[in-house]
Coordinates of C-alpha atoms and ligand atoms in Angstrom, one line a residue:
M297 CA 20.1 19.9 -28.8
N298 CA 18.5 17.0 -27.0
Q299 CA 15.2 17.4 -28.4
P300 CA 13.0 14.2 -27.6
V301 CA 12.7 12.4 -30.9
C302 CA 9.4 10.6 -31.8
L303 CA 9.7 7.1 -32.4
D304 CA 6.1 6.5 -33.6
G305 CA 5.6 4.8 -36.8
I306 CA 5.9 1.5 -38.3
W307 CA 7.7 -1.4 -36.0
D308 CA 8.2 -5.1 -36.2
F309 CA 5.7 -7.0 -34.1
A310 CA 5.4 -10.8 -33.4
F311 CA 2.4 -12.3 -31.5
A312 CA 4.4 -15.3 -29.5
G313 CA 0.8 -15.9 -27.8
K314 CA 0.8 -18.0 -24.6
V315 CA 4.4 -18.7 -24.0
P316 CA 5.5 -18.6 -20.5
C317 CA 8.7 -16.6 -19.8
A318 CA 9.1 -13.3 -21.5
E319 CA 12.6 -13.0 -20.1
M320 CA 13.7 -15.7 -22.2
L321 CA 11.9 -14.7 -25.2
A322 CA 13.4 -11.1 -24.9
N323 CA 17.0 -12.7 -25.2
D324 CA 16.2 -15.1 -28.1
V325 CA 14.8 -12.0 -30.1
T326 CA 18.0 -10.1 -29.6
S327 CA 20.1 -13.1 -30.2
G328 CA 18.1 -13.9 -33.4
K329 CA 17.3 -17.4 -31.9
A330 CA 13.5 -16.9 -31.6
V331 CA 11.5 -18.2 -34.3
L332 CA 8.6 -15.9 -34.7
E333 CA 6.4 -14.7 -37.4
W334 CA 7.3 -10.9 -37.9
E335 CA 4.9 -8.5 -39.1
R336 CA 4.8 -4.7 -39.5
V337 CA 2.5 -2.7 -36.9
M338 CA 1.7 0.7 -36.4
V339 CA 3.0 1.9 -32.9
P340 CA 1.3 3.3 -31.0
S341 CA -1.6 0.6 -31.1
A342 CA -3.2 -2.1 -29.6
F343 CA -2.3 -5.5 -30.9
D344 CA -5.5 -6.9 -30.1
A345 CA -7.4 -4.3 -31.6
S346 CA -6.5 -5.5 -35.0
L347 CA -8.4 -7.9 -36.8
S348 CA -5.7 -10.4 -36.8
H349 CA -5.1 -10.4 -33.2
A350 CA -8.8 -9.6 -32.1
G351 CA -9.4 -10.9 -28.6
K352 CA -6.2 -12.8 -28.2
R353 CA -4.1 -13.0 -24.9
G354 CA -0.6 -13.5 -24.5
I355 CA 2.8 -12.0 -25.4
G356 CA 3.5 -9.8 -28.4
V357 CA 7.0 -8.7 -28.9
Y358 CA 8.1 -5.2 -30.7
R359 CA 11.4 -4.7 -32.3
Q360 CA 12.6 -1.3 -33.5
P361 CA 16.3 -0.1 -34.1
L362 CA 17.2 2.7 -31.8
R363 CA 19.9 5.6 -32.8
I364 CA 21.7 7.1 -30.4
T365 CA 25.2 9.2 -30.5
P366 CA 27.8 6.8 -29.4
G367 CA 29.1 7.1 -25.9
R368 CA 25.8 9.0 -24.8
R369 CA 23.0 7.9 -22.5
A370 CA 19.4 8.5 -23.6
L371 CA 16.0 8.7 -21.8
L372 CA 13.2 6.2 -23.5
H373 CA 10.1 7.4 -22.9
F374 CA 6.5 5.6 -23.3
G375 CA 3.1 7.1 -23.0
A376 CA 1.6 3.6 -21.8
V377 CA 2.4 -0.1 -22.5
S378 CA -0.4 -2.3 -21.6
M379 CA -0.7 -4.4 -19.3
W380 CA 2.7 -5.9 -18.3
S381 CA 5.7 -5.5 -19.9
Q382 CA 9.7 -5.3 -20.2
V383 CA 11.8 -3.2 -22.2
Y384 CA 15.5 -4.4 -23.5
V385 CA 18.0 -2.5 -25.5
D386 CA 20.9 -4.7 -26.9
G387 CA 19.4 -7.6 -24.6
V388 CA 20.0 -5.2 -21.6
R389 CA 16.8 -5.1 -19.5
L390 CA 15.9 -1.7 -18.6
G391 CA 12.8 -2.5 -16.5
Q392 CA 9.5 -3.7 -16.3
N393 CA 6.1 -2.3 -15.7
A394 CA 2.8 -3.6 -14.5
C395 CA 0.3 -0.4 -15.0
G396 CA -1.0 -0.3 -18.6
Y397 CA -2.0 3.1 -18.7
A398 CA 1.0 5.0 -16.7
P399 CA 3.9 6.7 -18.5
L400 CA 7.1 5.1 -18.3
E401 CA 10.6 6.5 -18.7
Y402 CA 13.9 4.3 -18.8
E403 CA 17.3 5.1 -18.8
V404 CA 19.3 3.8 -21.8
P405 CA 23.1 3.1 -21.2
A406 CA 25.7 4.2 -23.5
S407 CA 27.3 2.3 -26.0
D408 CA 29.8 2.5 -28.5
E409 CA 27.4 1.6 -31.5
A410 CA 25.5 4.1 -33.0
L411 CA 22.5 1.6 -33.9
R412 CA 21.0 -0.2 -31.3
T413 CA 18.1 -2.6 -30.9
L414 CA 15.1 -2.1 -28.6
V415 CA 13.0 -4.9 -27.6
V416 CA 10.0 -4.5 -25.9
V417 CA 7.8 -7.6 -24.5
V418 CA 4.6 -7.1 -23.4
D419 CA 2.0 -9.6 -22.1
N420 CA -1.9 -8.7 -22.0
R421 CA -2.8 -11.5 -20.0
F422 CA -4.4 -11.0 -16.3
D423 CA -2.5 -12.3 -13.8
F424 CA -3.3 -11.3 -10.3
E425 CA 0.4 -11.8 -8.7
R426 CA 2.4 -10.2 -11.9
V427 CA -0.5 -7.6 -13.0
P428 CA -2.3 -6.8 -9.8
M429 CA -3.5 -3.3 -11.2
H430 CA -5.4 -5.0 -14.1
E431 CA -8.7 -7.5 -13.5
H432 CA -10.8 -9.1 -15.7
Y433 CA -13.8 -8.0 -14.3
F434 CA -13.3 -4.4 -14.7
D435 CA -16.1 -2.8 -16.9
F436 CA -14.1 -1.9 -19.6
Y437 CA -12.1 -3.9 -21.9
Q438 CA -7.9 -4.1 -21.2
Y439 CA -5.8 -4.4 -24.2
G440 CA -2.1 -5.3 -25.2
G441 CA 0.4 -3.2 -26.8
I442 CA 2.4 0.0 -27.0
L443 CA -0.6 1.8 -26.7
R444 CA 0.8 5.6 -26.4
S445 CA 3.7 7.8 -28.0
V446 CA 7.3 6.4 -27.5
T447 CA 10.0 9.2 -27.5
L448 CA 13.9 9.0 -27.0
R449 CA 15.8 11.9 -25.6
E450 CA 19.8 11.8 -25.4
I451 CA 21.5 13.0 -22.2
A452 CA 23.7 16.0 -22.7
P453 CA 27.5 14.7 -22.6
L454 CA 27.8 16.7 -18.8
G455 CA 25.5 13.7 -17.4
V456 CA 22.9 16.2 -16.3
W457 CA 19.5 16.5 -17.4
V458 CA 15.9 18.4 -16.6
D459 CA 13.8 15.6 -15.0
A460 CA 10.8 17.7 -14.5
V461 CA 9.4 21.2 -14.7
R462 CA 6.6 22.2 -12.5
I463 CA 4.8 25.4 -12.6
T464 CA 2.3 26.3 -10.2
P465 CA 0.1 29.7 -10.4
D466 CA 0.1 31.1 -6.9
T467 CA -3.2 31.0 -5.1
V468 CA -3.2 34.8 -4.6
G469 CA -1.1 36.3 -7.2
Y470 CA -2.2 34.1 -10.1
R471 CA -4.0 37.2 -11.8
E472 CA -0.8 39.0 -11.8
G473 CA 0.9 36.0 -13.0
E474 CA 2.7 35.0 -9.9
V475 CA 3.8 31.4 -10.6
L476 CA 6.2 29.0 -8.5
L477 CA 8.6 27.1 -10.9
E478 CA 10.1 24.3 -9.3
V479 CA 12.7 22.3 -11.5
D480 CA 13.9 18.7 -11.0
L481 CA 17.5 18.3 -12.3
R482 CA 19.0 14.5 -12.2
G483 CA 22.6 13.9 -12.5
E484 CA 26.0 13.6 -10.7
D485 CA 26.9 17.1 -9.1
V486 CA 23.9 18.7 -10.3
A487 CA 24.0 21.7 -8.6
T488 CA 27.5 22.8 -9.4
L489 CA 27.5 21.4 -13.0
A490 CA 24.4 23.3 -14.4
L491 CA 22.8 26.5 -14.4
V492 CA 19.2 27.2 -15.8
A493 CA 17.8 30.1 -17.4
V494 CA 14.1 30.8 -17.9
G495 CA 11.6 33.1 -20.1
F496 CA 8.1 33.4 -20.4
D497 CA 6.4 33.6 -23.6
D498 CA 8.4 35.6 -26.0
A499 CA 10.6 37.3 -23.4
A500 CA 14.5 36.4 -23.5
L501 CA 15.9 34.0 -21.2
E502 CA 17.3 35.0 -17.9
R503 CA 19.5 33.4 -15.5
L504 CA 17.5 31.8 -12.7
E505 CA 19.2 34.0 -10.0
G506 CA 18.1 33.3 -6.2
A507 CA 16.4 30.0 -6.9
E508 CA 16.3 28.0 -3.8
S509 CA 18.1 24.7 -4.4
F510 CA 17.5 21.6 -2.4
K511 CA 18.7 17.8 -2.6
V512 CA 15.9 15.6 -2.6
A513 CA 16.3 12.5 -0.7
G514 CA 13.7 9.7 -1.7
A515 CA 10.7 10.2 -4.1
L516 CA 8.0 12.2 -2.7
G517 CA 7.9 15.8 -4.0
S518 CA 9.9 15.3 -6.9
S519 CA 10.3 12.9 -9.4
V520 CA 10.0 9.4 -9.3
N521 CA 11.7 6.9 -11.7
V522 CA 8.4 5.1 -12.4
G523 CA 9.3 1.8 -14.0
S524 CA 13.0 2.3 -14.0
A525 CA 15.2 -0.7 -13.4
G526 CA 16.7 1.8 -10.3
K527 CA 15.6 1.2 -6.7
T528 CA 15.2 4.4 -5.6
G529 CA 11.6 5.7 -6.8
A530 CA 9.2 4.8 -4.6
G531 CA 7.0 4.0 -7.8
S532 CA 9.5 1.6 -9.2
S533 CA 7.6 -1.3 -10.3
D534 CA 10.8 -3.2 -11.1
G535 CA 12.2 -5.9 -9.0
A536 CA 10.5 -8.5 -7.1
A537 CA 7.7 -9.9 -9.6
G538 CA 8.8 -11.6 -12.8
G539 CA 12.0 -11.0 -13.5
A540 CA 15.3 -12.7 -13.0
G541 CA 17.7 -10.4 -14.2
A542 CA 19.8 -7.9 -12.1
V543 CA 19.4 -4.3 -11.9
V544 CA 21.6 -3.4 -14.6
V545 CA 21.4 0.5 -15.4
R546 CA 22.1 2.6 -12.5
T547 CA 19.4 5.5 -12.0
D548 CA 19.9 6.6 -8.4
Y549 CA 21.4 9.8 -9.4
P550 CA 20.7 12.6 -7.0
V551 CA 17.6 14.9 -7.9
T552 CA 17.9 18.6 -7.4
M553 CA 15.0 20.9 -6.8
L554 CA 15.4 24.5 -8.0
R555 CA 12.7 26.6 -6.5
A556 CA 12.0 30.1 -7.5
R557 CA 9.2 32.5 -7.3
L558 CA 8.5 34.1 -10.6
R559 CA 6.1 36.5 -12.7
V560 CA 4.6 36.1 -15.9
P561 CA 4.6 39.3 -17.8
A562 CA 1.2 40.0 -19.6
P563 CA -0.5 37.6 -17.7
Q564 CA -3.9 36.0 -19.1
L565 CA -6.1 33.7 -16.9
W566 CA -7.1 30.2 -18.3
S567 CA -10.8 29.2 -18.3
P568 CA -13.0 26.9 -20.4
D569 CA -14.3 30.2 -22.0
A570 CA -11.1 31.5 -22.5
P571 CA -8.5 28.9 -22.2
H572 CA -5.3 31.4 -22.5
L573 CA -2.0 29.3 -22.4
H574 CA 1.6 30.7 -21.6
V575 CA 4.8 29.1 -22.6
L576 CA 8.1 28.8 -20.2
T577 CA 11.2 28.2 -22.1
L578 CA 13.9 26.7 -20.1
E579 CA 17.6 26.4 -20.7
L580 CA 20.1 24.0 -19.1
Q581 CA 23.6 25.7 -19.4
D582 CA 26.9 24.2 -18.4
A583 CA 28.0 26.3 -15.6
Q584 CA 31.7 26.5 -17.0
S585 CA 31.3 27.3 -20.7
A586 CA 27.5 28.3 -20.6
Q587 CA 27.0 26.2 -23.4
V588 CA 23.3 25.2 -23.7
L589 CA 22.9 21.7 -22.9
E590 CA 19.2 21.2 -23.1
R591 CA 16.2 23.5 -24.0
R592 CA 12.6 22.5 -22.7
T593 CA 9.4 24.6 -23.7
V594 CA 6.4 24.1 -21.0
R595 CA 2.9 25.1 -21.4
F596 CA 0.7 25.8 -18.6
G597 CA -2.2 28.4 -17.6
L598 CA -3.1 30.6 -14.8
R599 CA -6.3 29.5 -12.9
V600 CA -7.0 28.6 -9.6
I601 CA -9.2 26.0 -8.3
E602 CA -10.6 25.5 -5.0
A603 CA -13.5 23.8 -3.1
R604 CA -15.0 25.8 -0.1
K605 CA -18.2 26.8 1.3
G606 CA -20.0 23.6 -0.1
A607 CA -19.0 24.4 -3.8
L608 CA -16.3 24.8 -6.2
W609 CA -14.5 28.0 -7.4
L610 CA -12.6 28.3 -10.5
N611 CA -10.5 31.7 -10.8
G612 CA -12.9 32.8 -7.6
E613 CA -16.1 32.5 -9.6
Q614 CA -18.7 29.6 -8.6
L615 CA -18.4 26.6 -10.9
V616 CA -21.0 24.5 -11.9
I617 CA -19.8 21.1 -13.3
K618 CA -21.7 19.9 -16.8
G619 CA -20.2 17.0 -18.3
Y620 CA -19.3 13.3 -19.1
N621 CA -17.4 10.6 -18.0
R622 CA -15.3 9.4 -21.3
H623 CA -13.4 6.2 -22.0
E624 CA -10.5 6.7 -24.6
W625 CA -11.8 4.2 -26.9
H626 CA -13.1 3.6 -30.7
P627 CA -13.8 0.4 -32.0
N628 CA -11.5 0.7 -34.7
Y629 CA -8.3 1.2 -32.6
G630 CA -9.3 -0.1 -29.0
P631 CA -7.6 2.6 -26.6
C632 CA -5.3 3.9 -29.3
T633 CA -8.0 6.8 -30.6
P634 CA -6.6 9.0 -33.1
Q635 CA -6.2 12.5 -31.9
A636 CA -8.3 13.8 -34.7
Q637 CA -10.9 11.7 -33.1
M638 CA -10.1 13.2 -29.6
F639 CA -10.4 16.5 -31.2
A640 CA -13.9 15.6 -32.6
D641 CA -15.0 14.1 -29.2
I642 CA -14.2 17.3 -27.6
Q643 CA -16.0 19.3 -30.0
L644 CA -19.0 17.2 -29.3
L645 CA -18.6 17.7 -25.5
K646 CA -18.5 21.2 -25.9
D647 CA -21.6 21.1 -28.5
L648 CA -23.3 19.3 -25.9
G649 CA -22.9 22.3 -23.5
C650 CA -20.1 20.5 -21.3
N651 CA -17.3 22.3 -19.4
F652 CA -16.0 19.1 -17.8
V653 CA -14.8 15.4 -18.5
R654 CA -13.7 12.5 -16.3
G655 CA -11.0 10.7 -17.6
S656 CA -12.7 7.1 -16.8
H657 CA -10.9 5.3 -15.2
Y658 CA -6.8 5.7 -15.8
Q659 CA -4.4 7.9 -16.7
Q660 CA -4.9 10.2 -19.7
D661 CA -3.1 10.4 -23.0
Q662 CA -1.2 13.6 -23.0
R663 CA -2.5 14.6 -26.5
F664 CA -5.9 14.7 -25.0
L665 CA -5.1 16.6 -22.1
D666 CA -2.9 19.0 -24.7
L667 CA -6.5 19.3 -26.8
C668 CA -8.5 19.9 -23.4
D669 CA -5.9 22.6 -22.5
E670 CA -6.4 24.5 -25.9
L671 CA -10.0 24.1 -26.3
G672 CA -11.1 24.7 -22.6
L673 CA -12.4 21.6 -21.1
L674 CA -11.9 21.0 -17.3
V675 CA -10.6 17.2 -16.5
W676 CA -10.8 14.8 -13.5
E677 CA -7.5 12.6 -14.2
E678 CA -7.9 9.6 -12.0
N679 CA -5.4 6.7 -11.5
L680 CA -6.1 3.2 -12.9
G681 CA -8.8 1.5 -10.6
W682 CA -12.3 -0.1 -10.9
G683 CA -14.0 -1.6 -7.8
Q684 CA -11.1 -3.8 -6.4
R685 CA -11.7 -6.0 -3.8
E686 CA -10.4 -6.6 -0.4
E687 CA -7.7 -9.5 -1.4
T688 CA -6.3 -6.8 -4.0
F689 CA -5.6 -4.3 -1.1
R690 CA -3.6 -6.8 0.5
S691 CA -1.3 -7.4 -2.4
E692 CA 2.0 -5.5 -1.5
A693 CA 2.5 -5.7 -5.4
F694 CA -0.7 -3.6 -6.2
V695 CA -0.2 -1.2 -3.3
R696 CA 3.5 -0.6 -5.1
D697 CA 2.2 -0.4 -8.6
H698 CA -0.9 1.5 -7.9
R699 CA 1.4 4.0 -6.0
A700 CA 4.1 4.0 -9.0
G701 CA 1.0 4.9 -11.5
L702 CA 0.0 7.5 -9.2
F703 CA 3.0 9.6 -9.1
A704 CA 3.6 8.8 -13.0
M705 CA 0.4 10.5 -13.8
V706 CA 1.2 13.8 -11.5
R707 CA 4.5 13.8 -12.9
E708 CA 3.3 13.9 -16.4
S709 CA 0.1 15.9 -16.2
Y710 CA 1.2 18.4 -13.8
N711 CA 1.3 21.6 -16.0
H712 CA -2.1 21.1 -17.8
P713 CA -4.6 23.8 -16.6
S714 CA -7.5 21.7 -17.7
V715 CA -6.9 19.1 -15.1
I716 CA -8.2 20.2 -11.8
I717 CA -9.1 17.0 -9.9
W718 CA -6.7 14.0 -9.2
G719 CA -8.6 10.7 -8.4
F720 CA -8.2 7.5 -7.5
L721 CA -9.6 4.0 -6.9
N722 CA -13.3 4.4 -8.8
E723 CA -15.6 2.4 -6.8
A724 CA -13.6 0.8 -4.2
G725 CA -14.7 -0.7 -1.0
S726 CA -14.6 2.6 0.5
N727 CA -17.5 1.7 3.0
E728 CA -14.8 -0.9 4.4
E729 CA -11.8 -0.7 6.9
Y730 CA -9.7 -2.6 4.5
V731 CA -9.1 0.3 1.9
R732 CA -7.9 2.9 5.0
T733 CA -4.3 2.5 4.4
I734 CA -4.4 2.9 0.8
F735 CA -6.7 5.7 0.9
E736 CA -4.9 7.8 3.3
Q737 CA -1.6 7.1 1.7
T738 CA -2.9 8.0 -1.6
T739 CA -4.6 11.1 -0.5
A740 CA -1.2 12.0 1.5
D741 CA 0.8 11.5 -1.4
L742 CA -1.5 13.5 -3.8
R743 CA -1.5 16.3 -1.4
Q744 CA 2.4 16.5 -0.9
L745 CA 2.9 16.1 -4.9
D746 CA 0.4 18.7 -5.6
G747 CA -1.3 21.1 -3.2
S748 CA -3.1 23.0 -6.4
R749 CA -5.5 20.4 -7.3
L750 CA -8.7 19.2 -5.5
I751 CA -8.4 15.4 -4.5
S752 CA -11.4 12.9 -4.9
Y753 CA -12.6 9.5 -5.8
A754 CA -16.0 8.3 -6.8
S755 CA -17.9 6.4 -4.3
M756 CA -20.6 3.8 -4.9
F757 CA -21.4 3.6 -1.1
P758 CA -22.5 7.5 -0.2
D759 CA -24.6 6.3 2.8
D760 CA -21.7 4.8 4.7
D761 CA -18.8 5.6 3.2
L762 CA -15.8 6.6 5.6
Y763 CA -13.2 8.3 3.9
F764 CA -15.1 11.6 2.7
D765 CA -13.2 13.6 4.9
L766 CA -9.7 12.7 3.4
V767 CA -11.0 14.7 0.1
D768 CA -11.7 18.0 -1.3
L769 CA -14.7 17.0 -3.0
I770 CA -17.2 14.2 -2.4
S771 CA -18.2 12.4 -5.7
V772 CA -21.2 9.8 -5.8
N773 CA -21.6 7.4 -8.7
A774 CA -25.5 6.6 -8.3
Y775 CA -27.7 4.8 -10.9
P776 CA -31.2 5.4 -9.6
G777 CA -33.9 4.2 -11.8
W778 CA -31.5 2.0 -13.6
Y779 CA -29.9 -0.5 -11.4
G780 CA -32.8 -1.4 -9.1
G781 CA -35.2 -0.2 -11.4
E782 CA -36.8 -3.5 -12.2
D783 CA -40.4 -4.1 -10.9
V784 CA -40.9 -0.4 -10.5
E785 CA -43.8 1.1 -12.3
E786 CA -42.1 4.2 -13.1
P787 CA -38.6 3.8 -12.4
L788 CA -37.8 7.5 -13.5
R789 CA -39.5 9.0 -10.2
L790 CA -36.6 6.9 -8.2
I791 CA -33.9 9.5 -9.6
E792 CA -35.0 12.6 -7.5
P793 CA -35.7 11.2 -3.7
R794 CA -32.4 8.9 -3.9
I795 CA -30.2 11.8 -4.9
K796 CA -31.9 14.0 -2.4
E797 CA -31.6 11.2 0.2
I798 CA -27.6 10.7 -0.9
I799 CA -26.9 14.5 0.0
E800 CA -29.2 14.8 3.1
R801 CA -27.2 12.0 4.5
I802 CA -23.9 13.3 3.6
D803 CA -25.0 16.9 5.1
A804 CA -26.0 15.0 8.4
R805 CA -22.8 13.6 9.0
G806 CA -21.3 17.3 9.1
L807 CA -19.7 17.4 5.7
S808 CA -21.8 20.5 4.4
D809 CA -18.8 22.4 3.7
K810 CA -17.6 20.0 1.0
P811 CA -18.8 20.2 -2.5
V812 CA -21.0 17.3 -3.9
L813 CA -20.6 15.9 -7.4
I814 CA -22.8 13.5 -8.9
S815 CA -19.6 11.9 -10.6
E816 CA -21.9 8.9 -12.7
I817 CA -25.2 8.8 -13.8
G818 CA -26.7 6.9 -16.7
A819 CA -28.8 4.2 -18.1
E820 CA -28.4 2.0 -21.6
G821 CA -29.7 3.1 -24.7
L822 CA -29.3 0.6 -28.0
Y823 CA -28.5 2.8 -30.7
G824 CA -31.3 2.7 -33.3
W825 CA -33.8 0.8 -30.7
R826 CA -36.8 2.6 -30.4
D827 CA -40.1 1.1 -29.4
P828 CA -43.5 2.5 -28.4
H829 CA -42.8 1.0 -24.9
N830 CA -40.0 3.4 -24.4
D831 CA -38.6 0.5 -21.8
F832 CA -35.3 -0.5 -20.7
F833 CA -32.7 0.0 -23.2
T834 CA -34.6 2.1 -25.8
E835 CA -33.2 5.4 -26.8
T836 CA -36.1 7.2 -25.3
Y837 CA -35.9 5.7 -21.9
Q838 CA -32.4 7.0 -22.1
A839 CA -33.2 10.5 -23.3
N840 CA -35.7 10.8 -20.3
Y841 CA -33.4 9.2 -17.9
L842 CA -30.8 11.7 -18.5
K843 CA -33.0 14.7 -18.8
E844 CA -34.3 13.8 -15.4
A845 CA -30.8 13.0 -14.2
I846 CA -30.0 16.5 -15.2
R847 CA -32.7 18.5 -13.8
V848 CA -32.3 16.9 -10.4
T849 CA -28.9 17.4 -10.1
L850 CA -28.3 20.9 -11.3
E851 CA -31.4 22.1 -9.4
H852 CA -30.1 20.6 -6.0
P853 CA -28.4 23.6 -4.2
R854 CA -25.9 21.1 -2.5
C855 CA -25.0 19.7 -6.0
C856 CA -22.1 21.3 -7.7
G857 CA -22.7 19.6 -11.1
V858 CA -23.1 16.2 -12.9
A859 CA -21.0 14.0 -15.2
L860 CA -23.3 11.8 -16.9
W861 CA -22.4 7.7 -17.4
H862 CA -20.9 8.1 -20.3
F863 CA -20.0 9.8 -23.3
S864 CA -19.7 7.1 -26.1
D865 CA -20.5 3.4 -26.1
A866 CA -17.3 1.2 -25.4
R867 CA -16.2 -2.4 -25.3
T868 CA -16.3 -4.7 -22.3
Y869 CA -16.5 -8.1 -21.2
S870 CA -19.0 -10.9 -21.1
G871 CA -18.1 -12.2 -17.6
S872 CA -20.3 -12.0 -15.1
R873 CA -22.1 -8.9 -16.4
A874 CA -23.0 -10.7 -19.7
M875 CA -26.7 -10.2 -19.6
K876 CA -26.4 -6.7 -18.4
R877 CA -24.3 -5.6 -21.2
P878 CA -26.1 -6.5 -24.7
R879 CA -23.1 -6.7 -27.4
T880 CA -20.4 -7.0 -24.6
F881 CA -20.6 -3.1 -24.7
N882 CA -21.5 -0.6 -22.0
N883 CA -24.1 0.9 -24.1
K884 CA -24.9 4.0 -21.8
G885 CA -23.1 6.2 -24.4
T886 CA -25.2 9.4 -25.5
L887 CA -23.3 8.5 -28.8
D888 CA -22.9 5.1 -29.8
E889 CA -19.2 3.8 -30.4
Y890 CA -18.8 5.4 -33.8
R891 CA -20.0 8.8 -32.2
R892 CA -23.5 8.6 -33.8
P893 CA -25.8 10.5 -31.5
K894 CA -28.7 8.9 -29.8
E895 CA -32.0 10.4 -28.9
A896 CA -30.4 11.6 -25.8
Y897 CA -27.9 13.9 -27.7
A898 CA -30.5 16.4 -28.3
V899 CA -32.0 16.3 -24.7
V900 CA -28.7 16.8 -23.0
R901 CA -27.8 19.6 -25.2
E902 CA -30.8 21.2 -24.7
A903 CA -30.5 20.6 -20.6
F904 CA -27.2 21.5 -20.3
R905 CA -27.3 24.7 -22.5
R906 CA -30.2 26.1 -20.5
Ligands
ADA554 C1 -19.7 1.9 -12.3 C2 -18.6 2.1 -13.2 C3 -18.5 2.5 -14.5 C4 -19.7 1.6 -15.4 C5 -21.1 1.6 -14.8 C6 -22.0 1.0 -15.3 O1 -20.4 3.5 -11.7 O2 -17.6 3.2 -12.5 O3 -17.3 2.3 -14.9 O4 -19.4 0.4 -15.0 O5 -21.0 1.7 -13.3 O6 -22.4 1.3 -16.5 O7 -22.6 0.5 -14.3

């Protein structure tokens, strides 16, 4: 009954290298004309994280048979495809995408054949015109490939389907289990053709009577057809760039949103200490025959996050954030960390005394968020961004793709209780006018998409930042005693005065009602490098640095917490940062890339657990 089928496994793959035209290649692959050296790879994975293609840039082609009931349409969902991609079924282009961490969904047209051919063309080359979301100067390595899970879901014969389900705890009645349920249905005549029944946890399903029903015009406030071939979604990244090809699949079906206030029986709150989860089961039924067309289960938690009186509050109790920034990265797999490693990382974070992780600097893997929900870890999830330049903000393609990534992130992660903060555009020029339009648009979009979470961005210009009034939570990245610590006799002494100065200046600007989070702070420590001088890059300097950073931030009454930079060492580029990045790694991890603890581990553990 239209349950999604997971397509992860062994696929055909060929690295075509620096060939110019993706479109031609896909046609030739489908027709069998292309002469390629096929190999077998695991999906999901990054092809350039493998030994044979390490560090290579160019086009990779994936091929896999698809089984779809003849006459039925289907939805093909990718957790992430990096960096630029086009997806074809039987030679028909379904769409293209240019944000390598954002989830994507394409509609596959019906056919008389049961066996279809899926071809995914991936390009991991930097190209500002085509892929402006990805830049070579980011401080983390950007890979190519189908990075996250792929699933296929057939659309019921009636041609109506559940596009999204959102469950929002009521800010007043959440303790009693009051939630707002919103269901987006897609298809033709959705409101008259289909009925919805729901039930919480083990309770029997009941018809959703008395639900308000809206036809949604445009994209905001509902689902967005990100990356599809259609032109309807504000976030569609198809079209203009890089493609000949007409729009071939119709996706401009109306969206109907059903909205109802419901009560969860036997409600239990979610928190990091007691991460209770509830489940909603939802059935889509044919209005004529009452036949079940589709069944979905959605997991959620009852919790409320607020920013008021200059502090954070979770379920009405003051929250102090103790946590880390984390890259989804492991040397053996690049950005495709196995779930067992994600689990181990969360266990390590909890052992360190953390209640929080910032998913720097892109949309998170749903498997990681599932684990955070289950194990009780608060999350900041953010749209892909890293110190973009003025030129970038003038690019229409960037603005479009950035918005698409934002919508896709919120759509995918909406029901995770662990996610409490939406972030965007890490360390952009937030002291400059040229980001005003995108900052205002992004915060307005986020508020419209989800009024239940906090909004923030990590600023590196706290003294003259222009946009703090737009967000709920002021977040500052600062590295006193590391950058700028050269030629100073006791650089660790720089930490306290600078953090105090940052917060005083924020308050002096009349922003004392907004909580302040130190969203990054840290120093490099090379694993195994200990030396009597305890100078820069030793494990000991790093340990002393983090101890002082935690003391200063957590003792400051205006600081709602700290997210250390960063959890484990991760690969970056040489480029202009080469001489500050030994091994071409960002070595500020408290653990190295294999999760071997450095000296700082025990120090942070003690400081966070105090
Ligand atoms: C910035 C950035 C991080 C990392 C860090 C560093 O704050 O947000 O991604 O590059 O600096 O190590 O310098």
